[in-house]
mmCIF file of C-alpha atoms and ligand atoms in Angstrom:
data_model
loop_
_atom_site.group_PDB
_atom_site.id
_atom_site.type_symbol
_atom_site.label_atom_id
_atom_site.label_comp_id
_atom_site.label_asym_id
_atom_site.label_seq_id
_atom_site.Cartn_x
_atom_site.Cartn_y
_atom_site.Cartn_z
ATOM 1 C CA MET A 1 13.047 2.751 -27.606
ATOM 2 C CA ARG A 2 11.111 1.760 -24.524
ATOM 3 C CA ASN A 3 11.803 -1.923 -25.219
ATOM 4 C CA LEU A 4 15.452 -1.046 -25.011
ATOM 5 C CA TYR A 5 14.872 0.401 -21.569
ATOM 6 C CA ILE A 6 12.920 -2.651 -20.459
ATOM 7 C CA ALA A 7 15.774 -4.758 -21.724
ATOM 8 C CA ALA A 8 18.168 -2.541 -19.788
ATOM 9 C CA LEU A 9 16.126 -3.274 -16.664
ATOM 10 C CA GLY A 10 16.370 -6.934 -17.454
ATOM 11 C CA VAL A 11 12.707 -7.609 -18.074
ATOM 12 C CA ALA A 12 12.843 -11.061 -19.642
ATOM 13 C CA ALA A 13 11.568 -11.453 -23.169
ATOM 14 C CA MET A 14 8.592 -13.722 -22.530
ATOM 15 C CA THR A 15 5.426 -13.528 -24.545
ATOM 16 C CA VAL A 16 2.147 -12.792 -22.887
ATOM 17 C CA THR A 17 0.627 -15.990 -24.261
ATOM 18 C CA SER A 18 3.337 -18.116 -22.734
ATOM 19 C CA ILE A 19 2.681 -16.507 -19.336
ATOM 20 C CA GLY A 20 -1.003 -17.190 -19.790
ATOM 21 C CA THR A 21 -0.330 -20.880 -20.154
ATOM 22 C CA VAL A 22 2.191 -21.006 -17.327
ATOM 23 C CA PHE A 23 -0.312 -19.609 -14.831
ATOM 24 C CA ALA A 24 -3.564 -20.863 -16.295
ATOM 25 C CA ALA A 25 -3.679 -24.035 -14.194
ATOM 26 C CA GLU A 26 -2.826 -22.372 -10.868
ATOM 27 C CA ASP A 27 -5.476 -21.793 -8.235
ATOM 28 C CA TYR A 28 -4.670 -18.746 -6.164
ATOM 29 C CA GLY A 29 -7.685 -19.086 -3.926
ATOM 30 C CA LYS A 30 -8.496 -16.005 -1.890
ATOM 31 C CA TYR A 31 -5.457 -14.176 -3.294
ATOM 32 C CA GLN A 32 -7.126 -13.789 -6.679
ATOM 33 C CA VAL A 33 -10.313 -11.898 -7.590
ATOM 34 C CA GLU A 34 -11.286 -12.023 -11.261
ATOM 35 C CA ASP A 35 -8.101 -11.161 -13.129
ATOM 36 C CA ARG A 36 -6.455 -9.432 -10.145
ATOM 37 C CA ARG A 37 -3.826 -11.154 -8.010
ATOM 38 C CA SER A 38 -2.207 -10.161 -4.786
ATOM 39 C CA GLY A 39 1.578 -9.742 -4.784
ATOM 40 C CA TYR A 40 1.483 -12.789 -2.526
ATOM 41 C CA THR A 41 0.919 -14.998 -5.563
ATOM 42 C CA TYR A 42 4.058 -13.641 -7.187
ATOM 43 C CA ALA A 43 6.221 -14.088 -4.103
ATOM 44 C CA ALA A 44 8.586 -17.019 -3.547
ATOM 45 C CA LYS A 45 7.242 -19.950 -1.487
ATOM 46 C CA GLU A 46 9.685 -19.170 1.343
ATOM 47 C CA THR A 47 8.498 -15.539 1.451
ATOM 48 C CA GLN A 48 4.871 -16.652 1.516
ATOM 49 C CA ALA A 49 5.652 -19.009 4.406
ATOM 50 C CA ILE A 50 7.027 -16.115 6.504
ATOM 51 C CA GLN A 51 3.838 -14.101 5.901
ATOM 52 C CA ASP A 52 1.596 -17.088 6.661
ATOM 53 C CA ASP A 53 3.025 -17.693 10.114
ATOM 54 C CA ASN A 54 2.249 -14.923 12.593
ATOM 55 C CA PHE A 55 5.101 -16.094 14.832
ATOM 56 C CA GLU A 56 7.627 -15.892 11.969
ATOM 57 C CA ASN A 57 6.299 -12.701 10.364
ATOM 58 C CA PRO A 58 8.683 -10.077 11.754
ATOM 59 C CA ALA A 59 6.152 -7.277 11.123
ATOM 60 C CA MET A 60 3.902 -8.672 13.834
ATOM 61 C CA LEU A 61 6.280 -6.846 16.261
ATOM 62 C CA TRP A 62 5.068 -3.581 14.762
ATOM 63 C CA VAL A 63 1.458 -4.712 15.140
ATOM 64 C CA ASP A 64 2.215 -5.353 18.843
ATOM 65 C CA ASP A 65 3.828 -1.900 19.206
ATOM 66 C CA GLY A 66 0.773 -0.346 17.569
ATOM 67 C CA SER A 67 -1.548 -2.124 19.986
ATOM 68 C CA VAL A 68 0.403 -0.622 22.908
ATOM 69 C CA LEU A 69 0.198 2.883 21.388
ATOM 70 C CA TRP A 70 -3.533 2.392 20.848
ATOM 71 C CA GLU A 71 -4.045 2.202 24.619
ATOM 72 C CA GLN A 72 -1.615 4.992 25.528
ATOM 73 C CA ALA A 73 -3.032 8.375 26.576
ATOM 74 C CA GLU A 74 -1.086 11.248 25.004
ATOM 75 C CA GLY A 75 -1.451 14.963 24.429
ATOM 76 C CA GLU A 76 -3.279 17.729 26.275
ATOM 77 C CA VAL A 77 -6.686 16.062 26.148
ATOM 78 C CA GLY A 78 -5.294 13.055 28.025
ATOM 79 C CA LYS A 79 -6.962 10.525 25.805
ATOM 80 C CA ALA A 80 -5.809 7.396 23.995
ATOM 81 C CA CYS A 81 -7.112 6.108 20.685
ATOM 82 C CA ALA A 82 -8.935 3.464 22.696
ATOM 83 C CA SER A 83 -10.744 6.128 24.768
ATOM 84 C CA CYS A 84 -12.821 6.993 21.710
ATOM 85 C CA HIS A 85 -12.479 4.003 19.385
ATOM 86 C CA GLU A 86 -12.490 1.270 22.057
ATOM 87 C CA ASP A 87 -11.833 -2.161 20.564
ATOM 88 C CA ALA A 88 -9.925 -1.701 17.300
ATOM 89 C CA ALA A 89 -11.070 -5.124 16.079
ATOM 90 C CA ASP A 90 -14.572 -3.631 15.868
ATOM 91 C CA SER A 91 -14.014 0.059 15.192
ATOM 92 C CA MET A 92 -11.242 -0.409 12.598
ATOM 93 C CA LYS A 93 -12.631 -3.532 10.972
ATOM 94 C CA MET A 94 -13.409 -1.839 7.619
ATOM 95 C CA THR A 95 -11.011 1.087 7.820
ATOM 96 C CA GLY A 96 -8.037 -0.591 6.189
ATOM 97 C CA ALA A 97 -10.146 -1.664 3.201
ATOM 98 C CA GLU A 98 -11.681 1.771 2.612
ATOM 99 C CA TYR A 99 -8.762 4.248 2.758
ATOM 100 C CA PRO A 100 -7.858 6.657 1.189
ATOM 101 C CA LYS A 101 -11.204 8.384 1.816
ATOM 102 C CA HIS A 102 -12.506 11.820 0.852
ATOM 103 C CA ASN A 103 -12.390 14.295 3.713
ATOM 104 C CA PRO A 104 -15.059 16.999 3.168
ATOM 105 C CA LYS A 105 -13.383 19.373 5.636
ATOM 106 C CA LEU A 106 -10.082 19.236 3.741
ATOM 107 C CA GLY A 107 -11.788 19.027 0.333
ATOM 108 C CA LYS A 108 -9.404 16.268 -0.738
ATOM 109 C CA MET A 109 -8.398 12.681 -0.163
ATOM 110 C CA GLN A 110 -6.880 11.571 3.076
ATOM 111 C CA ASN A 111 -4.938 8.365 3.613
ATOM 112 C CA LEU A 112 -4.751 6.376 6.815
ATOM 113 C CA GLU A 113 -1.563 8.021 8.042
ATOM 114 C CA GLN A 114 -3.149 11.435 7.619
ATOM 115 C CA ARG A 115 -6.432 10.421 9.306
ATOM 116 C CA ILE A 116 -4.477 9.085 12.286
ATOM 117 C CA ASN A 117 -2.527 12.348 12.529
ATOM 118 C CA GLN A 118 -5.768 14.324 12.314
ATOM 119 C CA CYS A 119 -7.010 12.426 15.365
ATOM 120 C CA ARG A 120 -3.737 13.088 17.146
ATOM 121 C CA THR A 121 -3.641 16.820 16.497
ATOM 122 C CA GLU A 122 -7.388 17.625 16.711
ATOM 123 C CA ASN A 123 -8.826 15.022 19.066
ATOM 124 C CA MET A 124 -5.872 14.397 21.359
ATOM 125 C CA LYS A 125 -3.922 17.679 21.033
ATOM 126 C CA ALA A 126 -0.849 15.540 20.592
ATOM 127 C CA LYS A 127 2.045 15.829 18.162
ATOM 128 C CA PRO A 128 1.496 14.178 14.742
ATOM 129 C CA PHE A 129 3.560 11.066 14.066
ATOM 130 C CA LYS A 130 6.263 11.530 11.459
ATOM 131 C CA TYR A 131 5.788 9.597 8.232
ATOM 132 C CA GLU A 132 7.809 6.335 8.291
ATOM 133 C CA SER A 133 8.608 6.716 12.029
ATOM 134 C CA ALA A 134 8.415 3.606 14.190
ATOM 135 C CA GLU A 135 5.242 5.020 15.788
ATOM 136 C CA MET A 136 3.498 5.675 12.481
ATOM 137 C CA LEU A 137 4.465 2.307 11.018
ATOM 138 C CA GLY A 138 3.348 0.587 14.230
ATOM 139 C CA MET A 139 -0.001 2.345 14.297
ATOM 140 C CA THR A 140 -0.820 2.003 10.605
ATOM 141 C CA THR A 141 0.234 -1.676 10.578
ATOM 142 C CA PHE A 142 -1.885 -2.301 13.677
ATOM 143 C CA VAL A 143 -4.965 -0.454 12.362
ATOM 144 C CA ARG A 144 -4.811 -2.049 8.917
ATOM 145 C CA HIS A 145 -4.212 -5.512 10.412
ATOM 146 C CA GLN A 146 -7.714 -5.207 11.962
ATOM 147 C CA SER A 147 -9.150 -5.236 8.425
ATOM 148 C CA ASN A 148 -7.392 -8.407 7.336
ATOM 149 C CA GLY A 149 -9.529 -10.496 5.044
ATOM 150 C CA GLN A 150 -11.884 -7.613 4.187
ATOM 151 C CA ALA A 151 -12.191 -6.894 0.488
ATOM 152 C CA MET A 152 -10.442 -3.713 -0.710
ATOM 153 C CA SER A 153 -13.291 -1.344 -1.421
ATOM 154 C CA VAL A 154 -12.312 2.316 -1.850
ATOM 155 C CA LYS A 155 -15.028 4.634 -2.977
ATOM 156 C CA VAL A 156 -14.176 6.209 -6.339
ATOM 157 C CA ASP A 157 -17.334 7.946 -7.504
ATOM 158 C CA GLY A 158 -19.091 11.213 -6.551
ATOM 159 C CA GLU A 159 -16.780 13.731 -4.890
ATOM 160 C CA VAL A 160 -13.895 11.241 -5.196
ATOM 161 C CA ALA A 161 -14.023 11.051 -8.984
ATOM 162 C CA PRO A 162 -11.683 13.950 -9.796
ATOM 163 C CA PHE A 163 -9.010 12.595 -7.397
ATOM 164 C CA PHE A 164 -9.397 9.148 -8.877
ATOM 165 C CA LYS A 165 -8.824 10.603 -12.349
ATOM 166 C CA LYS A 166 -5.625 12.264 -11.164
ATOM 167 C CA GLY A 167 -4.383 9.032 -9.629
ATOM 168 C CA GLU A 168 -5.141 7.148 -12.805
ATOM 169 C CA ALA A 169 -3.339 9.753 -14.938
ATOM 170 C CA PHE A 170 -0.284 9.482 -12.645
ATOM 171 C CA TYR A 171 -0.311 5.698 -13.014
ATOM 172 C CA ASN A 172 -0.334 5.842 -16.793
ATOM 173 C CA GLN A 173 2.098 8.747 -17.192
ATOM 174 C CA ARG A 174 5.581 7.862 -18.408
ATOM 175 C CA ARG A 175 8.249 9.625 -16.465
ATOM 176 C CA GLY A 176 11.913 9.608 -15.512
ATOM 177 C CA GLN A 177 15.026 9.005 -17.573
ATOM 178 C CA LEU A 178 13.678 5.540 -18.429
ATOM 179 C CA ASP A 179 10.375 7.098 -19.625
ATOM 180 C CA MET A 180 8.234 4.409 -18.043
ATOM 181 C CA SER A 181 4.833 4.417 -16.355
ATOM 182 C CA CYS A 182 3.655 2.276 -13.469
ATOM 183 C CA LYS A 183 1.440 0.520 -16.004
ATOM 184 C CA ASN A 184 4.443 -0.393 -18.194
ATOM 185 C CA CYS A 185 5.735 -2.621 -15.378
ATOM 186 C CA HIS A 186 2.719 -3.636 -13.305
ATOM 187 C CA GLY A 187 0.020 -3.596 -15.956
ATOM 188 C CA ASP A 188 1.793 -4.780 -19.094
ATOM 189 C CA ASN A 189 4.623 -6.872 -17.630
ATOM 190 C CA SER A 190 3.322 -8.574 -14.514
ATOM 191 C CA GLY A 191 4.655 -12.123 -14.462
ATOM 192 C CA ASN A 192 7.828 -11.061 -16.287
ATOM 193 C CA MET A 193 11.215 -10.716 -14.602
ATOM 194 C CA ALA A 194 12.810 -7.342 -13.870
ATOM 195 C CA ARG A 195 16.366 -8.177 -12.814
ATOM 196 C CA ALA A 196 15.987 -10.713 -9.969
ATOM 197 C CA ASN A 197 12.360 -9.853 -9.247
ATOM 198 C CA MET A 198 9.203 -11.170 -10.783
ATOM 199 C CA LEU A 199 6.998 -8.164 -11.545
ATOM 200 C CA SER A 200 3.679 -8.322 -9.735
ATOM 201 C CA GLU A 201 0.591 -6.250 -10.411
ATOM 202 C CA GLY A 202 1.839 -3.684 -7.844
ATOM 203 C CA GLN A 203 -1.113 -4.183 -5.548
ATOM 204 C CA SER A 204 -1.378 -2.359 -2.225
ATOM 205 C CA ASN A 205 -3.502 -4.770 -0.187
ATOM 206 C CA GLY A 206 -0.590 -5.862 2.027
ATOM 207 C CA PHE A 207 0.711 -2.459 3.140
ATOM 208 C CA PRO A 208 2.482 -1.498 5.288
ATOM 209 C CA THR A 209 4.551 -4.383 3.957
ATOM 210 C CA TYR A 210 7.601 -5.950 5.525
ATOM 211 C CA ARG A 211 10.349 -6.054 2.972
ATOM 212 C CA LEU A 212 13.209 -8.483 3.584
ATOM 213 C CA LYS A 213 15.409 -5.929 1.789
ATOM 214 C CA TRP A 214 14.359 -3.148 4.175
ATOM 215 C CA GLN A 215 14.382 -5.376 7.267
ATOM 216 C CA LYS A 216 11.324 -3.491 8.429
ATOM 217 C CA PRO A 217 7.844 -2.578 7.277
ATOM 218 C CA GLY A 218 7.390 0.348 4.928
ATOM 219 C CA SER A 219 4.455 2.464 3.843
ATOM 220 C CA ILE A 220 2.989 2.349 0.366
ATOM 221 C CA HIS A 221 4.496 5.812 -0.243
ATOM 222 C CA ARG A 222 7.965 4.413 0.472
ATOM 223 C CA ARG A 223 7.278 1.813 -2.203
ATOM 224 C CA PHE A 224 6.046 4.449 -4.664
ATOM 225 C CA ARG A 225 9.223 6.433 -4.045
ATOM 226 C CA GLY A 226 11.383 3.358 -4.648
ATOM 227 C CA CYS A 227 9.585 2.553 -7.903
ATOM 228 C CA ASN A 228 9.895 6.187 -9.055
ATOM 229 C CA LYS A 229 13.604 6.191 -8.240
ATOM 230 C CA ASN A 230 14.146 2.908 -10.125
ATOM 231 C CA ILE A 231 13.140 4.580 -13.341
ATOM 232 C CA ARG A 232 15.189 7.656 -12.340
ATOM 233 C CA ALA A 233 12.086 9.819 -11.916
ATOM 234 C CA LYS A 234 11.681 12.431 -9.187
ATOM 235 C CA PRO A 235 10.060 10.831 -6.146
ATOM 236 C CA PHE A 236 7.180 12.791 -4.573
ATOM 237 C CA GLY A 237 7.005 13.510 -0.871
ATOM 238 C CA TYR A 238 5.559 11.218 1.783
ATOM 239 C CA GLY A 239 1.889 12.164 2.130
ATOM 240 C CA SER A 240 1.953 14.334 -1.007
ATOM 241 C CA GLU A 241 -1.359 14.819 -2.800
ATOM 242 C CA GLU A 242 0.109 13.136 -5.894
ATOM 243 C CA TYR A 243 0.844 9.955 -3.946
ATOM 244 C CA VAL A 244 -2.415 9.960 -1.984
ATOM 245 C CA ASN A 245 -4.359 10.137 -5.288
ATOM 246 C CA LEU A 246 -2.105 7.430 -6.725
ATOM 247 C CA GLU A 247 -2.713 5.359 -3.594
ATOM 248 C CA LEU A 248 -6.451 5.665 -4.231
ATOM 249 C CA TYR A 249 -6.106 4.479 -7.817
ATOM 250 C CA VAL A 250 -3.829 1.599 -6.847
ATOM 251 C CA ALA A 251 -6.290 0.537 -4.145
ATOM 252 C CA TRP A 252 -9.057 0.514 -6.733
ATOM 253 C CA ARG A 253 -6.933 -1.615 -9.082
ATOM 254 C CA GLY A 254 -6.886 -4.179 -6.256
ATOM 255 C CA ARG A 255 -10.622 -3.956 -5.527
ATOM 256 C CA GLY A 256 -11.933 -7.152 -3.999
ATOM 257 C CA LEU A 257 -8.495 -8.440 -2.944
ATOM 258 C CA PRO A 258 -8.310 -9.162 0.773
ATOM 259 C CA VAL A 259 -6.367 -6.814 3.049
ATOM 260 C CA GLU A 260 -3.305 -8.847 4.137
ATOM 261 C CA THR A 261 -1.360 -6.479 6.388
ATOM 262 C CA PRO A 262 1.455 -6.940 7.229
ATOM 263 C CA ALA A 263 2.451 -8.699 4.004
ATOM 264 C CA VAL A 264 6.003 -9.976 3.504
ATOM 265 C CA ARG A 265 7.860 -9.352 0.244
ATOM 266 C CA ASN A 266 11.506 -9.529 -0.815
HETATM 267 C C1 HEC B 301 -11.436 12.242 21.324
HETATM 268 C C2 HEC B 301 -11.832 11.124 20.507
HETATM 269 C C3 HEC B 301 -10.833 10.520 19.556
HETATM 270 C C4 HEC B 301 -9.552 10.115 19.843
HETATM 271 C C5 HEC B 301 -8.785 10.203 21.103
HETATM 272 C C6 HEC B 301 -9.061 9.482 18.602
HETATM 273 N N1 HEC B 301 -10.000 9.569 17.632
HETATM 274 FE FE1 HEC B 301 -9.912 8.699 15.796
HETATM 275 N N2 HEC B 301 -11.720 9.482 15.342
HETATM 276 C C7 HEC B 301 -12.520 10.205 16.179
HETATM 277 C C8 HEC B 301 -13.684 10.667 15.444
HETATM 278 C C9 HEC B 301 -14.828 11.489 15.998
HETATM 279 C C10 HEC B 301 -13.563 10.139 14.130
HETATM 280 C C11 HEC B 301 -14.524 10.344 12.982
HETATM 281 C C12 HEC B 301 -15.533 9.261 13.112
HETATM 282 C C13 HEC B 301 -16.189 9.012 11.828
HETATM 283 O O1 HEC B 301 -15.834 9.580 10.797
HETATM 284 O O2 HEC B 301 -17.064 8.106 11.804
HETATM 285 C C14 HEC B 301 -12.352 9.396 14.100
HETATM 286 C C15 HEC B 301 -11.889 8.678 13.020
HETATM 287 C C16 HEC B 301 -10.774 7.890 12.974
HETATM 288 C C17 HEC B 301 -10.353 7.042 11.876
HETATM 289 C C18 HEC B 301 -11.126 6.856 10.579
HETATM 290 C C19 HEC B 301 -12.001 5.627 10.672
HETATM 291 C C20 HEC B 301 -12.676 5.289 9.399
HETATM 292 O O3 HEC B 301 -13.006 4.091 9.199
HETATM 293 O O4 HEC B 301 -12.947 6.211 8.577
HETATM 294 C C21 HEC B 301 -9.196 6.468 12.234
HETATM 295 C C22 HEC B 301 -8.357 5.510 11.399
HETATM 296 C C23 HEC B 301 -8.863 6.920 13.561
HETATM 297 N N3 HEC B 301 -9.832 7.793 13.976
HETATM 298 C C24 HEC B 301 -7.730 6.533 14.252
HETATM 299 C C25 HEC B 301 -7.394 7.031 15.518
HETATM 300 C C26 HEC B 301 -6.148 6.708 16.181
HETATM 301 C C27 HEC B 301 -5.106 5.775 15.645
HETATM 302 C C28 HEC B 301 -6.152 7.395 17.348
HETATM 303 C C29 HEC B 301 -5.087 7.444 18.363
HETATM 304 C C30 HEC B 301 -3.762 7.873 17.891
HETATM 305 C C31 HEC B 301 -7.414 8.130 17.413
HETATM 306 N N4 HEC B 301 -8.111 7.892 16.280
HETATM 307 C C32 HEC B 301 -7.805 8.935 18.462
HETATM 308 C C33 HEC B 301 -12.251 10.459 17.486
HETATM 309 C C34 HEC B 301 -11.109 10.181 18.164
HETATM 310 C C1 HEC B 302 10.698 -0.650 -13.968
HETATM 311 C C2 HEC B 302 9.552 -1.349 -13.472
HETATM 312 C C3 HEC B 302 8.677 -0.701 -12.410
HETATM 313 C C4 HEC B 302 7.987 0.482 -12.539
HETATM 314 C C5 HEC B 302 7.949 1.465 -13.694
HETATM 315 C C6 HEC B 302 7.244 0.599 -11.311
HETATM 316 N N1 HEC B 302 7.483 -0.459 -10.466
HETATM 317 FE FE1 HEC B 302 6.487 -0.924 -8.794
HETATM 318 N N2 HEC B 302 7.690 -2.534 -8.514
HETATM 319 C C7 HEC B 302 8.666 -2.949 -9.370
HETATM 320 C C8 HEC B 302 9.314 -4.141 -8.858
HETATM 321 C C9 HEC B 302 10.473 -4.902 -9.503
HETATM 322 C C10 HEC B 302 8.674 -4.428 -7.627
HETATM 323 C C11 HEC B 302 8.931 -5.612 -6.711
HETATM 324 C C12 HEC B 302 8.324 -6.854 -7.309
HETATM 325 C C13 HEC B 302 6.848 -6.665 -7.548
HETATM 326 O O1 HEC B 302 6.025 -6.766 -6.624
HETATM 327 O O2 HEC B 302 6.503 -6.311 -8.701
HETATM 328 C C14 HEC B 302 7.636 -3.423 -7.462
HETATM 329 C C15 HEC B 302 6.713 -3.391 -6.420
HETATM 330 C C16 HEC B 302 5.658 -2.514 -6.324
HETATM 331 C C17 HEC B 302 4.661 -2.587 -5.302
HETATM 332 C C18 HEC B 302 4.570 -3.590 -4.165
HETATM 333 C C19 HEC B 302 3.684 -4.763 -4.500
HETATM 334 C C20 HEC B 302 3.494 -5.742 -3.340
HETATM 335 O O3 HEC B 302 2.801 -6.728 -3.545
HETATM 336 O O4 HEC B 302 4.041 -5.504 -2.271
HETATM 337 C C21 HEC B 302 3.774 -1.560 -5.538
HETATM 338 C C22 HEC B 302 2.562 -1.197 -4.735
HETATM 339 C C23 HEC B 302 4.264 -0.869 -6.711
HETATM 340 N N3 HEC B 302 5.402 -1.478 -7.153
HETATM 341 C C24 HEC B 302 3.676 0.269 -7.258
HETATM 342 C C25 HEC B 302 4.173 0.985 -8.326
HETATM 343 C C26 HEC B 302 3.631 2.219 -8.796
HETATM 344 C C27 HEC B 302 2.389 2.909 -8.236
HETATM 345 C C28 HEC B 302 4.429 2.636 -9.832
HETATM 346 C C29 HEC B 302 4.349 3.950 -10.595
HETATM 347 C C30 HEC B 302 4.649 5.125 -9.794
HETATM 348 C C31 HEC B 302 5.438 1.624 -10.024
HETATM 349 N N4 HEC B 302 5.275 0.653 -9.085
HETATM 350 C C32 HEC B 302 6.389 1.638 -11.046
HETATM 351 C C33 HEC B 302 8.994 -2.385 -10.611
HETATM 352 C C34 HEC B 302 8.386 -1.263 -11.127
#
């Protein structure tokens, strides 16, 4: 039954062994760690070229906007991010590789967007940024860009373990009218075609990612929502606990891959 659905989505009938031979000879350099490959290695050469050149990568405009916001005092306290965190290249060097993190005060996981908003509301007495707003995309893209090249290294043990389990369960859970899980596409079928796209491993190391289709960067939660909608499943809310736990699990799947924000994909 599920094969029928995969066929309906246009996932090409290629055997796993044949994929193995196709890719066996390739050297993906820093974009591969053990058996894990960045979405970069599945992208078309032209798309890779846009990501490689900072002057051509359109998402660098968002990085620039984020750097301006970083210096801008806002809110009742009259402070900017830079007032406390100074040079982002130092203070945010590991941040992008380590989120989502467990927040003891909240008793749950917190992703980068939520940590930034905590600083805005508590430390600056400023309004939180809206998810997917130009400001939030600019700030998250800027902050995560500071971690470029660092190995993805979310903590998953100790107090994080129960949240990790939930993220993992979400990833493996079939859902939607097409009754498919994330794993069905990104675990079992990476390297196969789904309609016009080659399925990647669904890694998160390049987020926020500039999609040529969106003509702007988008958060990982926007991507999750798109993938959920494609299988006609109910998308969860931006910043929902379900998606933050899923984000944790997906980040762990890509452990060791370098942060490459802002990535470019089609
Ligand atoms: C008044 C001081 C102050 C201001 C202003 C401030 N922060 Fe923070 N921020 C903190 C403190 C304190 C922490 C917690 C430090 C820790 O956990 O080591 C923190 C933590 C963070 C973290 C988590 C870092 C990590 O690696 O875990 C991020 C990201 C962050 N802030 C971003 C921002 C951004 C973006 C702004 C501006 C919109 C901002 N902060 C404004 C004080 C501030
Ligand atoms: C029907 C197949 C399908 C399912 C199921 C699916 N996706 Fe995707 N997903 C895609 C396609 C197609 C793309 C774009 C090409 C690619 O990178 O695989 C994509 C892209 C992604 C990307 C971006 C990868 C990058 O390098 O930018 C992430 C992350 C992702 N998916 C996560 C998920 C998660 C998490 C789930 C489960 C909630 C999921 N996907 C379910 C088809 C699917």
